[in-house]
Short mmCIF file of C-alpha atoms in Angstrom, two decimals:
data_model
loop_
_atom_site.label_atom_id
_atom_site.label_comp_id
_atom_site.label_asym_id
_atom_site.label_seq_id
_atom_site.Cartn_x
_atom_site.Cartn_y
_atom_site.Cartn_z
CA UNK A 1 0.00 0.00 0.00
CA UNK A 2 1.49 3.53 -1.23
CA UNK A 3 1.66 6.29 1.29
CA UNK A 4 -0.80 8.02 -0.88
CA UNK A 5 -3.45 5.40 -0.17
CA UNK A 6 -2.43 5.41 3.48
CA UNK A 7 -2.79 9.19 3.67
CA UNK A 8 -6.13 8.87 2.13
CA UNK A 9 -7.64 6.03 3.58
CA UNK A 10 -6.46 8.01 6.71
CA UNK A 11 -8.54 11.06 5.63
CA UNK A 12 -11.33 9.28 4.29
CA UNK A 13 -11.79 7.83 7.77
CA UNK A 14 -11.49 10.86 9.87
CA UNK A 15 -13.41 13.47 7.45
CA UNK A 16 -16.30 11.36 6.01
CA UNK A 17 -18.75 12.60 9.05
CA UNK A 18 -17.96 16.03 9.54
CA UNK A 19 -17.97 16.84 5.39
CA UNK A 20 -21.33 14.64 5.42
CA UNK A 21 -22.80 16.93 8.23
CA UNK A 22 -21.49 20.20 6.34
CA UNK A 23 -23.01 19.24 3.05
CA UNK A 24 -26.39 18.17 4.95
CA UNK A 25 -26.58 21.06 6.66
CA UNK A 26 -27.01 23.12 3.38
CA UNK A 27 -28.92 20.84 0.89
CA UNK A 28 -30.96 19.28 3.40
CA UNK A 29 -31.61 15.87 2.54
CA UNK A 30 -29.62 12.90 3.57
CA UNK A 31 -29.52 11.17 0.48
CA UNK A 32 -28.42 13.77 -1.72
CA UNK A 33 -25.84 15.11 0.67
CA UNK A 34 -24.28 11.25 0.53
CA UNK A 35 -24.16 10.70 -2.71
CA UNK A 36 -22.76 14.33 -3.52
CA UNK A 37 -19.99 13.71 -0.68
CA UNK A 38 -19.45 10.24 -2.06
CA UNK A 39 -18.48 11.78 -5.28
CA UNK A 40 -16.43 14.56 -3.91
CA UNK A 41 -14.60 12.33 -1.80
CA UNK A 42 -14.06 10.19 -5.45
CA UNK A 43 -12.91 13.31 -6.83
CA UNK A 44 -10.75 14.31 -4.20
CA UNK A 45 -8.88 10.56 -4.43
CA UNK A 46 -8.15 11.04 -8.24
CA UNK A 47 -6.61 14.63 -7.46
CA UNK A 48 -5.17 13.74 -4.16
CA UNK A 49 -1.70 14.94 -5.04
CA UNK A 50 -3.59 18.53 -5.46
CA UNK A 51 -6.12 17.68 -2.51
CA UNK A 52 -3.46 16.75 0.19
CA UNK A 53 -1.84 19.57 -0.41
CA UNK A 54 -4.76 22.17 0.19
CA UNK A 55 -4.77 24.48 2.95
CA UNK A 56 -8.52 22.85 4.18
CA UNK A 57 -8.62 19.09 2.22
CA UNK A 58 -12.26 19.13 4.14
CA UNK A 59 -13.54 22.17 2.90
CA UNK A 60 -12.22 21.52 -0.40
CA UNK A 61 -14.50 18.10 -0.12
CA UNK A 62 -17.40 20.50 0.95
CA UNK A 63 -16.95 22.90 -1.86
CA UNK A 64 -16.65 20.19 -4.38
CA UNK A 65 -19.84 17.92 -3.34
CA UNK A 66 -22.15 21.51 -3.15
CA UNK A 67 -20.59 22.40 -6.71
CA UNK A 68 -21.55 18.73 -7.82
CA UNK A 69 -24.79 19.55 -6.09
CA UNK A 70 -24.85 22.09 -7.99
CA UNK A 71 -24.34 21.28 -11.68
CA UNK A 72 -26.92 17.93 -10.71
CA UNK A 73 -29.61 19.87 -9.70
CA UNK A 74 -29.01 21.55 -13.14
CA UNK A 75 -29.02 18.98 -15.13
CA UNK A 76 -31.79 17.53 -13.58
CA UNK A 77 -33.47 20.15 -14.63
CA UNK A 78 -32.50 19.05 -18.57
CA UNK A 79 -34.06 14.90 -17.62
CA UNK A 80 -37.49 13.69 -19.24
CA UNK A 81 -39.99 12.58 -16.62
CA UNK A 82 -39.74 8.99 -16.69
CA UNK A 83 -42.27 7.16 -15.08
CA UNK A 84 -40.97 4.41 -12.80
CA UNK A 85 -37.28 5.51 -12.72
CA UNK A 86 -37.27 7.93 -10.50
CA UNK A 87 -35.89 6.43 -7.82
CA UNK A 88 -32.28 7.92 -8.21
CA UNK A 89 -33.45 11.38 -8.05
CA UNK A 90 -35.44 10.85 -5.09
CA UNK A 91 -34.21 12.43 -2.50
CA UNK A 92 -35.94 15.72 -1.13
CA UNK A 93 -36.90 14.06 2.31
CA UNK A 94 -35.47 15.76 5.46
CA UNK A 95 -34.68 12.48 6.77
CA UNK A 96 -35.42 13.24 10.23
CA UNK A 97 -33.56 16.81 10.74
CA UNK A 98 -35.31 18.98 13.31
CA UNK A 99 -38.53 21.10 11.44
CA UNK A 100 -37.69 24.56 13.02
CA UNK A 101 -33.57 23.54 12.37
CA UNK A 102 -34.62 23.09 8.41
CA UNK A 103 -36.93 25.55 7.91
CA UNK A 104 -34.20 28.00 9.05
CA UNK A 105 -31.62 26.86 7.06
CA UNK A 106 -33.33 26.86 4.16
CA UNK A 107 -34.15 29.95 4.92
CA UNK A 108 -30.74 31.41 4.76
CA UNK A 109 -29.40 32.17 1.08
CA UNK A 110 -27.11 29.46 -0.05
CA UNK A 111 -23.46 31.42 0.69
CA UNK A 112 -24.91 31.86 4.54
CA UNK A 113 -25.73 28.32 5.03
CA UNK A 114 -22.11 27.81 3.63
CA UNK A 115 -20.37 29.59 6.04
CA UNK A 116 -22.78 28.19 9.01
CA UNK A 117 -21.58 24.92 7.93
CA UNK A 118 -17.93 25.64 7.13
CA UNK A 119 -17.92 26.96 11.18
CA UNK A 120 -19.68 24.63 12.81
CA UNK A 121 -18.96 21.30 10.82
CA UNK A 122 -15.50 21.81 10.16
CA UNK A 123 -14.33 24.34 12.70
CA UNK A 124 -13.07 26.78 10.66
CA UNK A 125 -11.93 30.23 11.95
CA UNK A 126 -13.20 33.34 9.82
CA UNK A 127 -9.41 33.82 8.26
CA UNK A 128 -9.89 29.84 7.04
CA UNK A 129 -13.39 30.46 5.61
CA UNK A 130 -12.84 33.62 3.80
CA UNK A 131 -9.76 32.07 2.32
CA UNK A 132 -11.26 28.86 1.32
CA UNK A 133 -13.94 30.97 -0.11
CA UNK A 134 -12.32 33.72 -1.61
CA UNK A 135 -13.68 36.38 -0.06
CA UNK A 136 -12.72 38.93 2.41
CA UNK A 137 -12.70 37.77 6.36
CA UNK A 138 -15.48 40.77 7.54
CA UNK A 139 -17.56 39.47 4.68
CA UNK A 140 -17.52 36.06 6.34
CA UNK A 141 -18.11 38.01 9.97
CA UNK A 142 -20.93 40.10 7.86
CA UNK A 143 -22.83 36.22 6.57
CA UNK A 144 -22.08 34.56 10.02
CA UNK A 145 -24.02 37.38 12.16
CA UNK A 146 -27.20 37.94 9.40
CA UNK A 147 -26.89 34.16 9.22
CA UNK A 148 -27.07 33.50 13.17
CA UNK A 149 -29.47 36.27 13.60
CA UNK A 150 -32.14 34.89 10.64
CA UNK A 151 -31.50 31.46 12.33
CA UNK A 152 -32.51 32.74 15.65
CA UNK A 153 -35.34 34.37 14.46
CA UNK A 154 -36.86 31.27 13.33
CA UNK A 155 -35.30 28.92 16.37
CA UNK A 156 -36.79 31.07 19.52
CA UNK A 157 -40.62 30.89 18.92
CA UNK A 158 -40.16 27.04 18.69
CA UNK A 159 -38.20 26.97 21.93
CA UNK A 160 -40.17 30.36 23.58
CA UNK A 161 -43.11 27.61 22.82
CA UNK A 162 -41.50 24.53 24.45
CA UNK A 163 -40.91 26.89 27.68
CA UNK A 164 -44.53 27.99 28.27
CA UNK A 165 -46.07 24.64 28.13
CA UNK B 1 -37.16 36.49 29.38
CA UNK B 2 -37.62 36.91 25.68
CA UNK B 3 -37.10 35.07 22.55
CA UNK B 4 -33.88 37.13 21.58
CA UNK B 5 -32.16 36.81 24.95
CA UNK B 6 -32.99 33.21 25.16
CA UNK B 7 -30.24 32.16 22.88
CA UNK B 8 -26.68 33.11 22.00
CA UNK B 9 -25.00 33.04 18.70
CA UNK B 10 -23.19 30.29 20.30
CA UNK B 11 -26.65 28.10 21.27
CA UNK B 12 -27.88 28.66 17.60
CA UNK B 13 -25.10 27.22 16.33
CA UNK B 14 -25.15 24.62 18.79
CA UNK B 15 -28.66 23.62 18.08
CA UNK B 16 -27.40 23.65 14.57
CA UNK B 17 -25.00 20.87 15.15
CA UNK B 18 -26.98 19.34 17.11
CA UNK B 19 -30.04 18.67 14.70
CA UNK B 20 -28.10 18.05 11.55
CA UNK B 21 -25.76 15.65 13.63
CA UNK B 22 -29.04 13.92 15.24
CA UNK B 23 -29.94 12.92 11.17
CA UNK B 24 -29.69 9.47 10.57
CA UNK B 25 -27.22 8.33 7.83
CA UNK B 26 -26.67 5.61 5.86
CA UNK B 27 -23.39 3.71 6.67
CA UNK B 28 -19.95 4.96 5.00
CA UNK B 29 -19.18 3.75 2.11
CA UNK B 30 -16.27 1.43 1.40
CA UNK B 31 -12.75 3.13 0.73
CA UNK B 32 -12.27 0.40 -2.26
CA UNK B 33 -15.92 2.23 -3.11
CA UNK B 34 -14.40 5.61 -3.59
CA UNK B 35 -11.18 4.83 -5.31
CA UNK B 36 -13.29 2.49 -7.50
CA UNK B 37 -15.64 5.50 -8.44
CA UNK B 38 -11.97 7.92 -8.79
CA UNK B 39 -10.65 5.51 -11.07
CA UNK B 40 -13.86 5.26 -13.36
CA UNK B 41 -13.96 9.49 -13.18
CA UNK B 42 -10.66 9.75 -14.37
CA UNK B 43 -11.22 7.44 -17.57
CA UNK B 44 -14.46 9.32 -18.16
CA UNK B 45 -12.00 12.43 -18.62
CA UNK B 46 -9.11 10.86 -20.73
CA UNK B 47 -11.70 8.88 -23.04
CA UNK B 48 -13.25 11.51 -25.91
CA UNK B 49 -16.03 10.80 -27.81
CA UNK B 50 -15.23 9.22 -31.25
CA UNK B 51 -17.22 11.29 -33.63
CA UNK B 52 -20.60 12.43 -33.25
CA UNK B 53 -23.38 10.63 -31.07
CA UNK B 54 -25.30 9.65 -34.31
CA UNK B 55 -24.05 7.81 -37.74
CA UNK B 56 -23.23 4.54 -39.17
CA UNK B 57 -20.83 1.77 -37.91
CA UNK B 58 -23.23 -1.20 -37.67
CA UNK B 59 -20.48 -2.90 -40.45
CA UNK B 60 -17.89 -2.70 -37.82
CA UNK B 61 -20.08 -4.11 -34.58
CA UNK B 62 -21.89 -7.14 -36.72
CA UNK B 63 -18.48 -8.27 -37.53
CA UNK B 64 -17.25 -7.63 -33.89
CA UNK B 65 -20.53 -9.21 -31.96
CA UNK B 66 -19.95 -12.10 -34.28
CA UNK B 67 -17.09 -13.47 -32.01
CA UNK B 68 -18.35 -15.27 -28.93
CA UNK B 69 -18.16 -12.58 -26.13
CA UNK B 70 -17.36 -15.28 -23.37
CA UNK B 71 -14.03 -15.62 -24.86
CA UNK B 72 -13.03 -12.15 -25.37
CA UNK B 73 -11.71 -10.41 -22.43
CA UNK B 74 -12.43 -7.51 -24.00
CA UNK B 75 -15.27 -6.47 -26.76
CA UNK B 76 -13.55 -3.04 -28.61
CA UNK B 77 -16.27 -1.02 -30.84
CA UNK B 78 -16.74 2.25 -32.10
CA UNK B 79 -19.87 2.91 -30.51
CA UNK B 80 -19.30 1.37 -26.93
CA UNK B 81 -17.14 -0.85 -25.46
CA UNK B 82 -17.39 -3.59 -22.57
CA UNK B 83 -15.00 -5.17 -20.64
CA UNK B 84 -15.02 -7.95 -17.70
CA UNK B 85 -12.19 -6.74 -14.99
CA UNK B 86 -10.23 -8.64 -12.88
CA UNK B 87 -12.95 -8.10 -9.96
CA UNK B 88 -15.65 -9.22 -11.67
CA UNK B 89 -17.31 -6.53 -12.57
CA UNK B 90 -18.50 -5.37 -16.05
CA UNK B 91 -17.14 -1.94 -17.99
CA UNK B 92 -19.36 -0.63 -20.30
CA UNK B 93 -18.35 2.50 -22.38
CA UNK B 94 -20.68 4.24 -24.46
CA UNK B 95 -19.10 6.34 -26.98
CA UNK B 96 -21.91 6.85 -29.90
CA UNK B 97 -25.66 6.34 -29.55
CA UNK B 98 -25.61 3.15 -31.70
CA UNK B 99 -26.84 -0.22 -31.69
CA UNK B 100 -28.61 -0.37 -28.28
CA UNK B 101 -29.57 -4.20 -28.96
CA UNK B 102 -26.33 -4.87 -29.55
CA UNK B 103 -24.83 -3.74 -26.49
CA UNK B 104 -27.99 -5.52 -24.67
CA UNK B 105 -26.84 -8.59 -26.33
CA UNK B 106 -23.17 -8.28 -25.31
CA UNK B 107 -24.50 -7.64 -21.78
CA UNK B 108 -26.77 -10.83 -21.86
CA UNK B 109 -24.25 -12.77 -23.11
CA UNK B 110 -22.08 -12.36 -20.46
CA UNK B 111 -24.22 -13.24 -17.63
CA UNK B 112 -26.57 -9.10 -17.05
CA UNK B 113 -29.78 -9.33 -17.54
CA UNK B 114 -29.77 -6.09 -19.62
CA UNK B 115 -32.00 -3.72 -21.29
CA UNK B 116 -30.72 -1.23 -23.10
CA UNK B 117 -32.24 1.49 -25.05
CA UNK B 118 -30.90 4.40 -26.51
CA UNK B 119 -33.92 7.46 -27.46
CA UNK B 120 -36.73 5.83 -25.72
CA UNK B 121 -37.58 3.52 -22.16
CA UNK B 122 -38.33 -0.05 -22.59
CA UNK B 123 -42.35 -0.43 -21.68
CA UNK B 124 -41.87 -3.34 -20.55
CA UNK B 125 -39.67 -2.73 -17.70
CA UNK B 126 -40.75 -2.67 -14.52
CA UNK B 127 -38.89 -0.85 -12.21
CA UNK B 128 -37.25 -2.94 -9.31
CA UNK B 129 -39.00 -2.07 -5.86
CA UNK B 130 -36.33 -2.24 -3.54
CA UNK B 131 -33.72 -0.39 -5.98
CA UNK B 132 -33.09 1.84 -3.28
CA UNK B 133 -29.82 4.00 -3.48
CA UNK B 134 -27.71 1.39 -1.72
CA UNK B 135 -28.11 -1.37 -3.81
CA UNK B 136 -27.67 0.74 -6.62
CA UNK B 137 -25.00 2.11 -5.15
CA UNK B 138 -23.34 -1.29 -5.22
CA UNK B 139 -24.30 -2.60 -8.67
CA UNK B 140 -23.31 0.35 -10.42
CA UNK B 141 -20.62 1.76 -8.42
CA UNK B 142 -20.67 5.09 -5.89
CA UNK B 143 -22.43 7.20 -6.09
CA UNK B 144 -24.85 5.45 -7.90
CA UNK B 145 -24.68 7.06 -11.31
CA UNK B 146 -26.64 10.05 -12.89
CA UNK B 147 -29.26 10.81 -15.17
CA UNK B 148 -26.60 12.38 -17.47
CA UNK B 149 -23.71 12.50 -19.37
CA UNK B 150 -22.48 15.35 -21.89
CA UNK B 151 -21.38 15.05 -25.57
CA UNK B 152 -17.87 16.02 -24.62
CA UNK B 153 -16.73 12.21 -23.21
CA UNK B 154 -17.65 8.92 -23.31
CA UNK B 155 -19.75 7.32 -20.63
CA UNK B 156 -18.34 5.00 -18.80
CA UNK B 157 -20.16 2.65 -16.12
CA UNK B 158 -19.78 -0.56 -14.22
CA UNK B 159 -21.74 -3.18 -12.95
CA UNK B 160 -21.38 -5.73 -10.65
CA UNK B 161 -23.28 -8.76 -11.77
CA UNK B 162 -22.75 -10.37 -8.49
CA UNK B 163 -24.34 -7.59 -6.59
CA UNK B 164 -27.87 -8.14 -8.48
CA UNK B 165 -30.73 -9.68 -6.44
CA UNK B 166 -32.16 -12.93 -7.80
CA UNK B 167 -34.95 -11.56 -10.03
CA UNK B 168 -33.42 -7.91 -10.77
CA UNK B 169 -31.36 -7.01 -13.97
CA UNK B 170 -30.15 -3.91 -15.08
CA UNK B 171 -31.95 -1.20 -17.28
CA UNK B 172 -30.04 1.42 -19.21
CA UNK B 173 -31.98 3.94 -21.10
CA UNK B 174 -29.98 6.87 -22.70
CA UNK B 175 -32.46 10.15 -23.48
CA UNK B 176 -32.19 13.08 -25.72
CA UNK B 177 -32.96 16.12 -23.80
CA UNK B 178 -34.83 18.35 -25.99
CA UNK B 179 -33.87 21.62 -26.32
CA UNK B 180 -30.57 21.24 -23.99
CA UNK B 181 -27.89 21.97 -26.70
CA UNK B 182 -27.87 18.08 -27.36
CA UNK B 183 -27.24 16.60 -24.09
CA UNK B 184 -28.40 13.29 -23.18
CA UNK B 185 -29.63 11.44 -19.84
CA UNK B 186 -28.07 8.48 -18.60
CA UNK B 187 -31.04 6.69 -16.28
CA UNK B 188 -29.64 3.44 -14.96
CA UNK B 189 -32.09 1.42 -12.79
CA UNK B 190 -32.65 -2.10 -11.51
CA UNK B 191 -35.93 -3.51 -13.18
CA UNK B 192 -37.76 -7.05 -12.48
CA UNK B 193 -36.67 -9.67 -15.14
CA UNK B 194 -38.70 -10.75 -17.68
CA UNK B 195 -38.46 -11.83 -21.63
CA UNK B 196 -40.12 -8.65 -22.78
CA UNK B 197 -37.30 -6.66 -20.29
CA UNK B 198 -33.86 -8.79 -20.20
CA UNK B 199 -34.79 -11.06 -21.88
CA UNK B 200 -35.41 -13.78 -19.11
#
């Protein structure tokens, strides 16, 4: 076994679950979020020269499965209706994720919920976030407070409910 | 005490973690998965498309399907290509939308029940009930693979025979988009077996 396999195998193991929760956190549904990490992670194997040498391999994972996300929810939009074989595409359940939780998240616009993940999933500092996403550290300070703010807007009548009864 | 104070930015983000974390998963898949699916990406890139997805060729396949598949480790055509590799499992590469039945056949022949159809879905197919994403996952490779694949490369899939229930074979209907600029869905699907379907 090559010390590139090792060094992968090694990262594989250790990043699978927090670049599964990142991912989940912004598209929402289980499925999808594991078969778009699945493919990033494939991706990341056959450039792992490149990947192992990125400042943040996990966020690159992240970026890459939301950009496959991406470019599959466009073509998706390009496939016939087939009747029968839709069981692929399926995927749009929340799988069990928290009501109030989703409904906020998919509230926030889709570079907010990327920086709420890239924080809490990954446990990357603002410096490591705007760099990963090429943009300037207050502007990640600027999406991380409208982001917690929205999300708190939405979280407190659930739990201002759960306290009164 | 009111909504605003009841939670920092440190509790939303907690409650966050904690909801997406408390989502139930389906188990990781298998390293030898991953590289599997790498490999197959990377031949995707480095294989073009010969020519144009329409044309002629069927000279070239009739003589080539005319040689016993079960002997050849390897059938080579213009429009696709499959291959048995040392694991077992079966390479098809689609290069040209031509001669669906003869890439059925090929499939058949070594052991899939296969239909294939390039333009249209077989009617009658019926779709597999419990072809959830894991066991398409493990016929066809992770993640189980799309609805699509460009003019600009070949398609190239595998499938592992011995990872098909008794009474499931494979279905593999290539689609013109209309209107996308010429792109083309890939649906691949598990469907019951049956004469009018794989043949069996």
């Amino acid at each position: 076994v090559s010390q590139e396999q090792t060094e992968f195998a090694e990262f594989f193991e250790s990043s699978w679950d927090p670049c599964l929760r990142a991912v989940l956190a912004v598209v929402g549904s289980p499925q999808q979020a594991e078969d778009q990490v699945a493919e990033a992670f494939a991706r990341a194997w056959r450039a792992w020269r490149r990947v192992s040498r990125h400042p943040a391999p996990r966020a690159w994972v992240v970026r890459t499965a939301l950009n496959t996300g991406t470019t599959w929810w466009r073509r998706r939009a390009h496939e016939l209706p087939l009747a029968h074989y839709d069981a692929i595409a399926s995927g749009d359940q929340d799988g069990g994720m928290d009501a109030g939780i989703l409904r906020a998240l998919r509230s926030l616009p889709p570079r907010q919920r990327e920086v709420i993940a890239l924080r809490v999933f990954l446990d990357l500092d603002t410096g490591e976030i705007a760099a990963h996403l090429g943009i300037a550290p207050a502007t990640v300070r600027v999406h991380l407070a409208r982001a917690t703010a929205a999300l708190r807007q939405e979280l407190n009548p659930a739990r201002t409910q759960e306290v009164s009864q | 005490m009111t909504g605003n104070d009841a939670m920092s930015d440190n509790d939303v983000l907690r409650a966050v973690s904690v909801s997406v974390c408390a989502v139930p998963t389906s188990s990781r898949p298998q390293l030898a998965q991953i590289r599997h699916r790498g490999r197959v990406q990377q031949r995707r890139r480095m294989l073009p498309v010969a020519g144009a997805l329409v044309g002629a060729g069927a000279a070239a396949l009739a003589v080539t399907l005319a040689m016993p598949s079960s002997h050849q480790p390897q059938i080579r055509l213009d429009a696709w290509t499959v291959s048995t590799q040392a694991n077992g499992d079966i390479q098809v590469t689609i290069n040209q939308l031509q001669d669906p039945s003869g890439l059925q056949s090929t499939l058949r022949a070594d052991g899939v029940p296969a239909s294939v159809t390039f333009g249209q879905q077989n009617p009658a197919c019926q779709h597999y009930p419990q072809s959830g994403p894991d066991l398409l996952q493990q016929v066809y490779g992770i993640p189980a693979p799309g609805q699509y694949q460009g003019p600009a490369n070949a398609y190239v899939f595998d499938i592992d025979p011995s990872a098909l229930p008794s009474g499931a074979g494979v279905a593999i209907a290539v689609l013109n988009d209309s209107g996308s600029g010429g792109k083309f869905t890939v649906n691949q699907d598990l469907v019951h077996t049956s004469p009018g379907c794989t043949g069996s």
